[in-house]
């Protein structure tokens, strides 16, 4: 279980416990947190689950794999710390993770 803080573009914070093995996207969807649409259901094919990983957590989260990177090439509002949240697996090491959602998904 990892405690994850999701921050909407408008500043609203949601702190939830997400089970190990789920994705960061699933943690948001299961808790009905706005800002992560996940239109493709986690198939790395829509980029509506984009998040900005808090700078303190980018090393722990790691870099995107090739498939995710190619989706990010086509996504809007991409920054260096952007990740598709469906591609981030929750582990104990991510307990305390903070992610922010882009305006477009607000
Ligand atoms: S849910 Fe579609 S890319 Fe993540």
PDB file of C-alpha atoms and ligand atoms in Angstrom:
ATOM      1  CA  UNK A   1       0.000   0.000   0.000  1.00  0.00           C
ATOM      2  CA  UNK A   2       1.288   3.450  -0.861  1.00  0.00           C
ATOM      3  CA  UNK A   3      -0.166   6.805   0.101  1.00  0.00           C
ATOM      4  CA  UNK A   4      -0.409   8.897  -3.045  1.00  0.00           C
ATOM      5  CA  UNK A   5      -1.308  12.573  -3.280  1.00  0.00           C
ATOM      6  CA  UNK A   6      -3.057  13.622  -6.491  1.00  0.00           C
ATOM      7  CA  UNK A   7      -3.293  17.370  -7.043  1.00  0.00           C
ATOM      8  CA  UNK A   8      -5.788  18.694  -9.558  1.00  0.00           C
ATOM      9  CA  UNK A   9      -4.928  21.660 -11.740  1.00  0.00           C
ATOM     10  CA  UNK A  10      -7.153  23.835  -9.539  1.00  0.00           C
ATOM     11  CA  UNK A  11      -5.088  22.875  -6.501  1.00  0.00           C
ATOM     12  CA  UNK A  12      -7.525  20.389  -4.959  1.00  0.00           C
ATOM     13  CA  UNK A  13      -5.584  17.615  -3.236  1.00  0.00           C
ATOM     14  CA  UNK A  14      -6.665  14.013  -2.860  1.00  0.00           C
ATOM     15  CA  UNK A  15      -4.655  11.687  -0.627  1.00  0.00           C
ATOM     16  CA  UNK A  16      -5.499   8.009  -1.007  1.00  0.00           C
ATOM     17  CA  UNK A  17      -4.001   4.612  -0.219  1.00  0.00           C
ATOM     18  CA  UNK A  18      -3.309   2.684  -3.402  1.00  0.00           C
ATOM     19  CA  UNK A  19      -2.568  -1.051  -3.244  1.00  0.00           C
ATOM     20  CA  UNK A  20       0.762  -2.368  -4.449  1.00  0.00           C
ATOM     21  CA  UNK A  21       0.456  -3.756  -7.978  1.00  0.00           C
ATOM     22  CA  UNK A  22      -2.172  -1.239  -9.083  1.00  0.00           C
ATOM     23  CA  UNK A  23      -1.199   1.590 -11.358  1.00  0.00           C
ATOM     24  CA  UNK A  24      -1.204   5.219 -10.274  1.00  0.00           C
ATOM     25  CA  UNK A  25      -4.033   5.718 -12.805  1.00  0.00           C
ATOM     26  CA  UNK A  26      -6.138   2.946 -11.194  1.00  0.00           C
ATOM     27  CA  UNK A  27      -5.648   4.554  -7.805  1.00  0.00           C
ATOM     28  CA  UNK A  28      -7.209   7.746  -9.121  1.00  0.00           C
ATOM     29  CA  UNK A  29     -10.045   6.127 -11.054  1.00  0.00           C
ATOM     30  CA  UNK A  30     -11.054   3.775  -8.200  1.00  0.00           C
ATOM     31  CA  UNK A  31     -11.202   6.744  -5.837  1.00  0.00           C
ATOM     32  CA  UNK A  32     -13.113   8.881  -8.356  1.00  0.00           C
ATOM     33  CA  UNK A  33     -10.428  11.548  -8.386  1.00  0.00           C
ATOM     34  CA  UNK A  34     -11.059  14.073 -11.173  1.00  0.00           C
ATOM     35  CA  UNK A  35      -8.292  14.936 -13.605  1.00  0.00           C
ATOM     36  CA  UNK A  36      -7.338  11.457 -14.778  1.00  0.00           C
ATOM     37  CA  UNK A  37      -9.698  10.330 -17.524  1.00  0.00           C
ATOM     38  CA  UNK A  38      -7.935   7.142 -18.632  1.00  0.00           C
ATOM     39  CA  UNK A  39     -10.028   6.772 -21.775  1.00  0.00           C
ATOM     40  CA  UNK A  40      -8.165   3.677 -22.974  1.00  0.00           C
ATOM     41  CA  UNK A  41      -8.400   1.880 -19.639  1.00  0.00           C
ATOM     42  CA  UNK A  42      -4.671   1.656 -19.107  1.00  0.00           C
ATOM     43  CA  UNK A  43      -3.506   0.387 -22.491  1.00  0.00           C
ATOM     44  CA  UNK A  44      -0.983   3.204 -22.984  1.00  0.00           C
ATOM     45  CA  UNK A  45      -3.004   4.401 -25.975  1.00  0.00           C
ATOM     46  CA  UNK A  46      -4.788   7.621 -25.026  1.00  0.00           C
ATOM     47  CA  UNK A  47      -2.538   9.842 -22.885  1.00  0.00           C
ATOM     48  CA  UNK A  48      -5.550  11.137 -20.908  1.00  0.00           C
ATOM     49  CA  UNK A  49      -3.920   9.826 -17.741  1.00  0.00           C
ATOM     50  CA  UNK A  50      -0.984  12.214 -18.001  1.00  0.00           C
ATOM     51  CA  UNK A  51       0.505  13.402 -14.735  1.00  0.00           C
ATOM     52  CA  UNK A  52       3.468  15.498 -13.674  1.00  0.00           C
ATOM     53  CA  UNK A  53       5.540  13.637 -11.148  1.00  0.00           C
ATOM     54  CA  UNK A  54       6.671  15.826  -8.256  1.00  0.00           C
ATOM     55  CA  UNK A  55      10.388  16.589  -8.759  1.00  0.00           C
ATOM     56  CA  UNK A  56      11.222  14.888  -5.464  1.00  0.00           C
ATOM     57  CA  UNK A  57       9.823  11.630  -6.855  1.00  0.00           C
ATOM     58  CA  UNK A  58      11.090  11.451 -10.425  1.00  0.00           C
ATOM     59  CA  UNK A  59      13.998   9.149  -9.556  1.00  0.00           C
ATOM     60  CA  UNK A  60      11.805   6.768  -7.570  1.00  0.00           C
ATOM     61  CA  UNK A  61       9.221   6.611 -10.350  1.00  0.00           C
ATOM     62  CA  UNK A  62      11.816   6.133 -13.058  1.00  0.00           C
ATOM     63  CA  UNK A  63      11.768   6.812 -16.774  1.00  0.00           C
ATOM     64  CA  UNK A  64       9.044   5.810 -19.228  1.00  0.00           C
ATOM     65  CA  UNK A  65       9.506   2.690 -21.339  1.00  0.00           C
ATOM     66  CA  UNK A  66       9.685   2.937 -25.125  1.00  0.00           C
ATOM     67  CA  UNK A  67       5.950   2.480 -25.782  1.00  0.00           C
ATOM     68  CA  UNK A  68       5.022   5.135 -23.230  1.00  0.00           C
ATOM     69  CA  UNK A  69       7.684   7.463 -24.540  1.00  0.00           C
ATOM     70  CA  UNK A  70       6.250   7.277 -28.044  1.00  0.00           C
ATOM     71  CA  UNK A  71       2.763   8.102 -26.689  1.00  0.00           C
ATOM     72  CA  UNK A  72       4.218  11.051 -24.814  1.00  0.00           C
ATOM     73  CA  UNK A  73       5.710  12.301 -28.087  1.00  0.00           C
ATOM     74  CA  UNK A  74       2.163  12.876 -29.339  1.00  0.00           C
ATOM     75  CA  UNK A  75       0.594  14.120 -26.110  1.00  0.00           C
ATOM     76  CA  UNK A  76       0.044  17.783 -25.279  1.00  0.00           C
ATOM     77  CA  UNK A  77       1.459  19.708 -22.330  1.00  0.00           C
ATOM     78  CA  UNK A  78       4.310  17.257 -21.936  1.00  0.00           C
ATOM     79  CA  UNK A  79       7.145  18.260 -19.626  1.00  0.00           C
ATOM     80  CA  UNK A  80      10.290  16.531 -18.505  1.00  0.00           C
ATOM     81  CA  UNK A  81       8.489  15.039 -15.499  1.00  0.00           C
ATOM     82  CA  UNK A  82       5.420  13.894 -17.433  1.00  0.00           C
ATOM     83  CA  UNK A  83       4.369  10.267 -17.173  1.00  0.00           C
ATOM     84  CA  UNK A  84       1.325   8.295 -18.174  1.00  0.00           C
ATOM     85  CA  UNK A  85      -0.059   7.276 -14.803  1.00  0.00           C
ATOM     86  CA  UNK A  86      -1.362   3.946 -16.132  1.00  0.00           C
ATOM     87  CA  UNK A  87       2.254   2.965 -16.735  1.00  0.00           C
ATOM     88  CA  UNK A  88       3.441   3.661 -13.169  1.00  0.00           C
ATOM     89  CA  UNK A  89       3.130   0.538 -11.037  1.00  0.00           C
ATOM     90  CA  UNK A  90       2.608   1.218  -7.356  1.00  0.00           C
ATOM     91  CA  UNK A  91       5.218  -0.258  -5.034  1.00  0.00           C
ATOM     92  CA  UNK A  92       6.097   0.323  -1.377  1.00  0.00           C
ATOM     93  CA  UNK A  93       8.895   2.575  -2.631  1.00  0.00           C
ATOM     94  CA  UNK A  94       6.274   5.020  -3.921  1.00  0.00           C
ATOM     95  CA  UNK A  95       4.670   5.558  -0.506  1.00  0.00           C
ATOM     96  CA  UNK A  96       4.273   9.350  -0.311  1.00  0.00           C
ATOM     97  CA  UNK A  97       4.277   9.954  -4.078  1.00  0.00           C
ATOM     98  CA  UNK A  98       2.877  13.295  -5.271  1.00  0.00           C
ATOM     99  CA  UNK A  99       1.540  13.794  -8.809  1.00  0.00           C
ATOM    100  CA  UNK A 100      -0.184  16.755 -10.432  1.00  0.00           C
ATOM    101  CA  UNK A 101      -2.695  16.732 -13.233  1.00  0.00           C
ATOM    102  CA  UNK A 102      -2.526  19.040 -16.285  1.00  0.00           C
ATOM    103  CA  UNK A 103      -5.128  21.731 -16.966  1.00  0.00           C
ATOM    104  CA  UNK A 104      -6.405  19.894 -20.038  1.00  0.00           C
ATOM    105  CA  UNK A 105      -7.660  17.043 -17.830  1.00  0.00           C
ATOM    106  CA  UNK A 106      -9.280  19.387 -15.326  1.00  0.00           C
TER     107      UNK A 106
HETATM  108  S1  LIG B   1      -5.091   5.279 -19.539  1.00  0.00           S
HETATM  109 FE1  LIG B   1      -4.775   5.601 -21.652  1.00  0.00          FE
HETATM  110  S2  LIG B   1      -2.661   5.982 -21.774  1.00  0.00           S
HETATM  111 FE2  LIG B   1      -2.998   5.700 -19.667  1.00  0.00          FE
END
